[in-house]
Amino acid sequence: MKASVSKLLNFLFLLFTLGVVLLIGFRGNDMEELLAALGSITPACFVLCFGCWCLYVLMNALGTWCFLNRQGVRLSLGGSIHSAIIGLYYCNVTPGASGGQPMEMYELSKRNVPVGYSGSAMAIRFVCFQVTLLVAGAVFWLCNRAFVAQHTQGIRWLVLLGYLVNCFSIGGVLLMAVSRKATLWVIDKCIRVGTKLHLCKDPDASREKWQNHCESFVGSFRMLMKNPLDLLLQVLIAFVQLIAQMLVIWCIYRSMGLSGASVIEIITVGTLLYISASYTPLPGASGAQEGGFALFFRMLFPDAGLFVALLIWRFFTYYFTILAGVLLTTIGSIRGMIKKTETSAK
């Protein structure tokens, strides 16, 4: 019941932020200019944006699939893609993306993937993507210093804050691999707090379970460290995943007939925007992403074009994933109901 209420509140918040964005956009722009900007978007742009979304999801699933298969856990690529979409869906509708990884692990458990291995896959993917994001962002920034300086006047502190927060989150995960003792100490403290709050009914069983997960993660992580080619593969997958998401902006930019910035410059600004807004503890970083897009790309898109570009970009990088997740979860629920009915009839 609580989960349903929380989910409803998250959806209402998303609708609220979307409504605010639409209200600001329509009130701040001339309708004729908005229609003209929208009319400049070709069907090919939507096809390319959809292709970028597909590539993003595929890379997300491929990272998990490659890791698990290298660990001897058999999983079909189709099953990994299905689990990835569910994970991304919950990542987008829960505050701070807190529900994405647990739900993806749950979906993988339905395919006989042990929680320890799926948890390791999530942690490895998270670290590789975050490190790739920060390193790529820094390299892009250095290679396009003048362009970045021109388009981040007055908001550079947002990028620096994003780097600080993201580095802190990476450190928390790496702690598990570097210091087993420190990790077990954190687990023990969390269980003690959970017991006092009556959230943990069996502290010994919980402690043993999480210690096993920790051992599995540490073993998988160290095995990955001993195989640099596997680690390189995860980094390459993460890089392609990042570029696929950033290319959505470039597709929209070129479809509007704009050509003042190169593809690498568009990717650079998009990456810095991602770093700046992704840590916001709201569902899908709603509000921060839209506001950040308006700030970072205000000089690249004309007034009405900026609003249209924002809507199309947000749809393919956020709302489309939610729609896909709703579709898959609905189909899963219907199948579960049918199966339950058939079982009861027997």
Short mmCIF file of C-alpha atoms in Angstrom, two decimals:
data_model
loop_
_atom_site.label_atom_id
_atom_site.label_comp_id
_atom_site.label_asym_id
_atom_site.label_seq_id
_atom_site.Cartn_x
_atom_site.Cartn_y
_atom_site.Cartn_z
CA MET A 1 0.00 0.00 0.00
CA LYS A 2 2.78 2.42 0.97
CA ALA A 3 4.67 1.58 -2.23
CA SER A 4 1.57 2.33 -4.33
CA VAL A 5 1.03 5.68 -2.61
CA SER A 6 4.70 6.59 -3.04
CA LYS A 7 4.56 5.63 -6.71
CA LEU A 8 1.42 7.73 -7.22
CA LEU A 9 3.03 10.74 -5.52
CA ASN A 10 6.10 10.38 -7.75
CA PHE A 11 3.93 10.33 -10.87
CA LEU A 12 1.98 13.35 -9.65
CA PHE A 13 5.27 15.18 -9.09
CA LEU A 14 6.40 14.34 -12.62
CA LEU A 15 3.10 15.59 -14.04
CA PHE A 16 3.44 18.75 -11.96
CA THR A 17 6.95 19.51 -13.21
CA LEU A 18 5.88 18.77 -16.79
CA GLY A 19 2.93 21.12 -16.35
CA VAL A 20 5.18 23.87 -15.01
CA VAL A 21 7.57 23.47 -17.96
CA LEU A 22 4.69 23.58 -20.45
CA LEU A 23 3.17 26.62 -18.76
CA ILE A 24 6.45 28.54 -18.77
CA GLY A 25 7.20 27.51 -22.35
CA PHE A 26 3.82 28.43 -23.80
CA ARG A 27 3.53 31.69 -21.86
CA GLY A 28 7.08 32.76 -22.65
CA ASN A 29 6.98 32.15 -26.41
CA ASP A 30 4.86 33.25 -29.33
CA MET A 31 2.60 30.45 -30.57
CA GLU A 32 3.49 31.08 -34.23
CA GLU A 33 7.19 30.81 -33.41
CA LEU A 34 6.59 27.60 -31.47
CA LEU A 35 4.69 26.05 -34.38
CA ALA A 36 7.41 27.16 -36.80
CA ALA A 37 10.11 25.61 -34.60
CA LEU A 38 8.11 22.40 -34.25
CA GLY A 39 7.49 22.35 -38.00
CA SER A 40 11.24 22.44 -38.63
CA ILE A 41 11.62 19.04 -36.94
CA THR A 42 11.71 16.36 -39.63
CA PRO A 43 10.42 12.77 -39.23
CA ALA A 44 14.02 11.62 -39.64
CA CYS A 45 14.87 13.45 -36.40
CA PHE A 46 12.35 11.40 -34.44
CA VAL A 47 13.65 8.20 -36.01
CA LEU A 48 17.23 9.09 -35.11
CA CYS A 49 16.25 10.06 -31.56
CA PHE A 50 14.45 6.74 -31.17
CA GLY A 51 17.55 4.99 -32.49
CA CYS A 52 19.65 6.80 -29.86
CA TRP A 53 17.23 5.63 -27.17
CA CYS A 54 17.45 2.03 -28.42
CA LEU A 55 21.26 2.19 -28.42
CA TYR A 56 21.25 3.64 -24.89
CA VAL A 57 19.04 0.81 -23.57
CA LEU A 58 21.04 -1.81 -25.48
CA MET A 59 24.32 -0.62 -23.97
CA ASN A 60 22.75 -0.56 -20.51
CA ALA A 61 21.66 -4.17 -20.93
CA LEU A 62 24.87 -5.24 -22.67
CA GLY A 63 26.99 -4.14 -19.71
CA THR A 64 25.03 -6.40 -17.36
CA TRP A 65 24.87 -9.27 -19.86
CA CYS A 66 28.62 -9.24 -20.51
CA PHE A 67 29.49 -9.09 -16.81
CA LEU A 68 27.15 -11.91 -15.78
CA ASN A 69 28.18 -14.20 -18.62
CA ARG A 70 31.86 -13.64 -17.79
CA GLN A 71 31.00 -14.69 -14.22
CA GLY A 72 29.45 -17.91 -15.51
CA VAL A 73 25.85 -16.78 -15.00
CA ARG A 74 23.84 -17.54 -18.13
CA LEU A 75 21.37 -14.88 -19.20
CA SER A 76 19.84 -14.13 -22.59
CA LEU A 77 20.42 -10.68 -24.06
CA GLY A 78 16.66 -10.28 -24.46
CA GLY A 79 16.18 -10.97 -20.74
CA SER A 80 18.87 -8.43 -19.93
CA ILE A 81 17.20 -5.80 -22.14
CA HIS A 82 13.83 -6.42 -20.48
CA SER A 83 15.38 -6.09 -17.01
CA ALA A 84 17.29 -2.96 -18.06
CA ILE A 85 14.12 -1.20 -19.23
CA ILE A 86 12.37 -2.06 -15.97
CA GLY A 87 15.39 -0.80 -14.03
CA LEU A 88 15.55 2.44 -16.02
CA TYR A 89 11.80 2.92 -15.57
CA TYR A 90 12.00 2.70 -11.77
CA CYS A 91 15.19 4.75 -11.84
CA ASN A 92 13.21 7.53 -13.54
CA VAL A 93 10.19 7.47 -11.23
CA THR A 94 11.87 7.15 -7.82
CA PRO A 95 13.67 9.96 -5.92
CA GLY A 96 17.42 9.93 -6.49
CA ALA A 97 17.03 6.94 -8.86
CA SER A 98 16.90 4.78 -5.72
CA GLY A 99 14.51 2.17 -7.09
CA GLY A 100 16.21 1.39 -10.38
CA GLN A 101 18.91 -1.05 -9.33
CA PRO A 102 16.81 -3.00 -6.79
CA MET A 103 14.04 -3.52 -9.35
CA GLU A 104 16.49 -4.56 -12.05
CA MET A 105 18.02 -7.04 -9.59
CA TYR A 106 14.51 -8.33 -8.83
CA GLU A 107 13.79 -8.80 -12.53
CA LEU A 108 17.10 -10.62 -12.97
CA SER A 109 16.29 -12.88 -10.02
CA LYS A 110 13.23 -14.06 -11.96
CA ARG A 111 15.71 -15.30 -14.55
CA ASN A 112 17.65 -17.27 -11.92
CA VAL A 113 20.42 -14.69 -11.50
CA PRO A 114 21.71 -14.77 -7.88
CA VAL A 115 21.28 -11.47 -6.05
CA GLY A 116 24.98 -11.32 -5.23
CA TYR A 117 25.93 -11.46 -8.90
CA SER A 118 23.24 -9.04 -10.07
CA GLY A 119 24.21 -6.65 -7.27
CA SER A 120 27.83 -6.87 -8.37
CA ALA A 121 26.80 -6.17 -11.97
CA MET A 122 24.83 -3.09 -10.88
CA ALA A 123 27.75 -1.79 -8.79
CA ILE A 124 30.33 -2.42 -11.53
CA ARG A 125 28.14 -0.76 -14.14
CA PHE A 126 27.50 2.20 -11.86
CA VAL A 127 31.20 2.76 -11.14
CA CYS A 128 32.25 2.33 -14.78
CA PHE A 129 29.55 4.67 -16.05
CA GLN A 130 30.22 7.34 -13.42
CA VAL A 131 33.99 7.23 -13.95
CA THR A 132 33.50 7.30 -17.73
CA LEU A 133 31.06 10.21 -17.39
CA LEU A 134 33.42 12.30 -15.26
CA VAL A 135 36.57 11.52 -17.25
CA ALA A 136 34.84 12.04 -20.62
CA GLY A 137 33.29 15.27 -19.34
CA ALA A 138 36.70 16.55 -18.22
CA VAL A 139 38.36 15.61 -21.53
CA PHE A 140 35.56 17.18 -23.57
CA TRP A 141 35.76 20.29 -21.41
CA LEU A 142 39.53 20.64 -21.89
CA CYS A 143 39.29 20.08 -25.64
CA ASN A 144 36.53 22.69 -26.00
CA ARG A 145 37.52 25.18 -23.31
CA ALA A 146 36.54 28.33 -25.21
CA PHE A 147 33.17 26.93 -26.27
CA VAL A 148 32.35 25.73 -22.75
CA ALA A 149 33.41 29.07 -21.22
CA GLN A 150 31.08 30.88 -23.61
CA HIS A 151 28.06 28.67 -22.82
CA THR A 152 28.53 28.24 -19.06
CA GLN A 153 28.97 31.86 -18.00
CA GLY A 154 27.67 32.22 -14.47
CA ILE A 155 26.75 28.54 -14.10
CA ARG A 156 30.17 26.88 -14.06
CA TRP A 157 29.78 26.26 -10.32
CA LEU A 158 26.94 23.84 -11.15
CA VAL A 159 29.36 21.66 -13.09
CA LEU A 160 31.95 21.74 -10.32
CA LEU A 161 29.30 20.84 -7.73
CA GLY A 162 28.18 17.98 -9.96
CA TYR A 163 31.73 16.64 -10.09
CA LEU A 164 32.01 16.82 -6.30
CA VAL A 165 28.77 14.93 -5.63
CA ASN A 166 29.39 12.29 -8.29
CA CYS A 167 32.92 11.63 -7.02
CA PHE A 168 31.50 11.11 -3.52
CA SER A 169 28.96 8.55 -4.78
CA ILE A 170 31.66 6.60 -6.61
CA GLY A 171 33.76 6.53 -3.45
CA GLY A 172 30.93 4.88 -1.53
CA VAL A 173 30.76 1.96 -3.96
CA LEU A 174 34.53 1.60 -4.28
CA LEU A 175 34.76 1.37 -0.49
CA MET A 176 33.24 -2.10 -0.76
CA ALA A 177 36.02 -3.30 -3.03
CA VAL A 178 38.90 -1.55 -1.26
CA SER A 179 38.06 -2.26 2.37
CA ARG A 180 36.03 -5.33 3.29
CA LYS A 181 36.35 -4.48 6.98
CA ALA A 182 34.96 -0.97 6.54
CA THR A 183 32.08 -2.29 4.45
CA LEU A 184 31.14 -4.91 7.04
CA TRP A 185 31.30 -2.20 9.72
CA VAL A 186 28.83 -0.07 7.71
CA ILE A 187 26.55 -3.10 7.20
CA ASP A 188 26.59 -3.86 10.92
CA LYS A 189 25.77 -0.24 11.84
CA CYS A 190 22.89 -0.14 9.33
CA ILE A 191 21.44 -3.37 10.71
CA ARG A 192 21.72 -2.06 14.28
CA VAL A 193 19.84 1.09 13.32
CA GLY A 194 17.26 -0.96 11.40
CA THR A 195 16.75 -3.18 14.44
CA LYS A 196 16.19 -0.22 16.74
CA LEU A 197 13.65 1.21 14.29
CA HIS A 198 11.95 -2.20 14.08
CA LEU A 199 12.70 -2.37 10.34
CA CYS A 200 14.92 -5.43 10.71
CA LYS A 201 13.17 -8.41 12.34
CA ASP A 202 16.07 -10.87 12.16
CA PRO A 203 19.40 -9.02 12.51
CA ASP A 204 21.55 -12.16 12.36
CA ALA A 205 19.93 -13.39 9.15
CA SER A 206 20.12 -9.91 7.60
CA ARG A 207 23.76 -9.55 8.58
CA GLU A 208 24.62 -12.93 7.04
CA LYS A 209 22.70 -12.12 3.85
CA TRP A 210 24.41 -8.76 3.30
CA GLN A 211 27.80 -10.18 4.21
CA ASN A 212 27.31 -12.81 1.50
CA HIS A 213 26.33 -10.08 -0.97
CA CYS A 214 29.45 -8.14 0.03
CA GLU A 215 31.67 -11.19 -0.46
CA SER A 216 30.12 -11.84 -3.86
CA PHE A 217 30.64 -8.23 -4.92
CA VAL A 218 34.23 -8.08 -3.70
CA GLY A 219 35.04 -11.36 -5.44
CA SER A 220 33.45 -10.23 -8.72
CA PHE A 221 35.10 -6.81 -8.56
CA ARG A 222 38.56 -8.22 -7.89
CA MET A 223 38.10 -10.75 -10.67
CA LEU A 224 37.23 -7.89 -13.00
CA MET A 225 40.32 -5.98 -11.89
CA LYS A 226 42.44 -9.00 -12.81
CA ASN A 227 40.97 -8.97 -16.32
CA PRO A 228 41.71 -5.50 -17.74
CA LEU A 229 40.05 -6.39 -21.06
CA ASP A 230 36.74 -7.03 -19.27
CA LEU A 231 37.12 -3.73 -17.43
CA LEU A 232 37.92 -1.94 -20.69
CA LEU A 233 34.83 -3.51 -22.26
CA GLN A 234 32.64 -2.14 -19.47
CA VAL A 235 34.15 1.33 -19.90
CA LEU A 236 33.62 1.24 -23.69
CA ILE A 237 30.02 0.15 -23.23
CA ALA A 238 29.49 2.98 -20.74
CA PHE A 239 31.04 5.47 -23.16
CA VAL A 240 28.79 4.40 -26.05
CA GLN A 241 25.81 4.58 -23.69
CA LEU A 242 26.74 8.14 -22.73
CA ILE A 243 27.27 9.26 -26.33
CA ALA A 244 23.96 7.69 -27.42
CA GLN A 245 22.13 9.85 -24.89
CA MET A 246 24.00 13.02 -25.82
CA LEU A 247 23.42 12.54 -29.56
CA VAL A 248 19.69 13.13 -29.08
CA ILE A 249 20.45 16.84 -28.60
CA TRP A 250 22.59 16.96 -31.74
CA CYS A 251 19.85 15.26 -33.81
CA ILE A 252 17.36 17.93 -32.72
CA TYR A 253 19.89 20.72 -33.29
CA ARG A 254 20.66 19.64 -36.86
CA SER A 255 16.99 18.97 -37.65
CA MET A 256 16.22 22.62 -36.89
CA GLY A 257 18.74 23.63 -39.52
CA LEU A 258 21.23 24.95 -36.97
CA SER A 259 24.93 24.50 -37.66
CA GLY A 260 26.92 26.89 -35.48
CA ALA A 261 28.21 24.14 -33.18
CA SER A 262 29.89 20.83 -34.02
CA VAL A 263 28.67 17.45 -32.79
CA ILE A 264 31.51 17.19 -30.25
CA GLU A 265 30.66 20.65 -28.85
CA ILE A 266 27.00 19.66 -28.46
CA ILE A 267 28.05 16.42 -26.75
CA THR A 268 30.38 18.37 -24.45
CA VAL A 269 27.68 20.74 -23.21
CA GLY A 270 25.20 17.85 -22.89
CA THR A 271 27.67 15.85 -20.81
CA LEU A 272 28.34 18.77 -18.48
CA LEU A 273 24.58 19.27 -18.10
CA TYR A 274 24.22 15.59 -17.15
CA ILE A 275 26.98 15.89 -14.56
CA SER A 276 25.41 19.05 -13.12
CA ALA A 277 21.82 17.80 -12.79
CA SER A 278 21.96 14.00 -12.40
CA TYR A 279 22.61 14.06 -8.65
CA THR A 280 19.40 15.98 -7.85
CA PRO A 281 17.37 13.83 -5.39
CA LEU A 282 14.10 14.06 -7.34
CA PRO A 283 12.43 11.54 -9.67
CA GLY A 284 14.37 11.75 -12.92
CA ALA A 285 16.04 14.92 -11.62
CA SER A 286 12.86 16.63 -12.83
CA GLY A 287 13.06 20.39 -12.77
CA ALA A 288 16.85 20.37 -12.57
CA GLN A 289 17.21 18.72 -15.99
CA GLU A 290 14.74 21.06 -17.69
CA GLY A 291 16.16 24.14 -15.99
CA GLY A 292 19.69 22.99 -16.73
CA PHE A 293 18.88 22.46 -20.41
CA ALA A 294 17.50 25.99 -20.65
CA LEU A 295 20.66 27.39 -19.04
CA PHE A 296 23.27 25.32 -20.87
CA PHE A 297 21.70 25.50 -24.34
CA ARG A 298 20.15 28.98 -24.27
CA MET A 299 22.77 30.28 -26.72
CA LEU A 300 22.53 27.32 -29.10
CA PHE A 301 18.78 27.29 -29.78
CA PRO A 302 16.61 30.29 -30.67
CA ASP A 303 13.96 31.28 -28.09
CA ALA A 304 11.02 29.18 -29.31
CA GLY A 305 13.40 26.54 -30.61
CA LEU A 306 14.87 26.12 -27.13
CA PHE A 307 11.49 25.13 -25.68
CA VAL A 308 10.69 22.74 -28.53
CA ALA A 309 14.17 21.19 -28.32
CA LEU A 310 13.78 20.78 -24.56
CA LEU A 311 10.46 18.93 -24.94
CA ILE A 312 11.71 16.56 -27.64
CA TRP A 313 14.99 15.93 -25.80
CA ARG A 314 13.23 15.23 -22.51
CA PHE A 315 10.73 12.94 -24.19
CA PHE A 316 13.37 10.67 -25.73
CA THR A 317 15.75 10.73 -22.77
CA TYR A 318 13.16 10.41 -20.03
CA TYR A 319 9.43 10.09 -20.75
CA PHE A 320 9.81 7.47 -23.48
CA THR A 321 11.58 5.20 -20.98
CA ILE A 322 8.70 5.65 -18.55
CA LEU A 323 6.19 4.73 -21.25
CA ALA A 324 8.21 1.64 -22.17
CA GLY A 325 8.49 0.67 -18.50
CA VAL A 326 4.75 1.12 -17.92
CA LEU A 327 4.03 -1.05 -20.95
CA LEU A 328 6.34 -3.86 -19.80
CA THR A 329 5.15 -3.80 -16.18
CA THR A 330 1.51 -3.79 -17.32
CA ILE A 331 2.11 -6.78 -19.61
CA GLY A 332 3.93 -8.52 -16.76
CA SER A 333 1.03 -7.89 -14.37
CA ILE A 334 -1.53 -9.19 -16.87
CA ARG A 335 0.52 -12.34 -17.46
CA GLY A 336 0.85 -12.83 -13.71
CA MET A 337 -2.91 -12.51 -13.25
CA ILE A 338 -3.60 -14.96 -16.06
CA LYS A 339 -1.10 -17.45 -14.64
CA LYS A 340 -2.59 -17.08 -11.16
CA THR A 341 -6.08 -17.63 -12.53
CA GLU A 342 -5.02 -20.72 -14.45
CA THR A 343 -3.29 -22.11 -11.34
CA SER A 344 -6.40 -21.50 -9.21
CA ALA A 345 -8.60 -23.19 -11.82
CA LYS A 346 -6.48 -26.35 -11.59
#
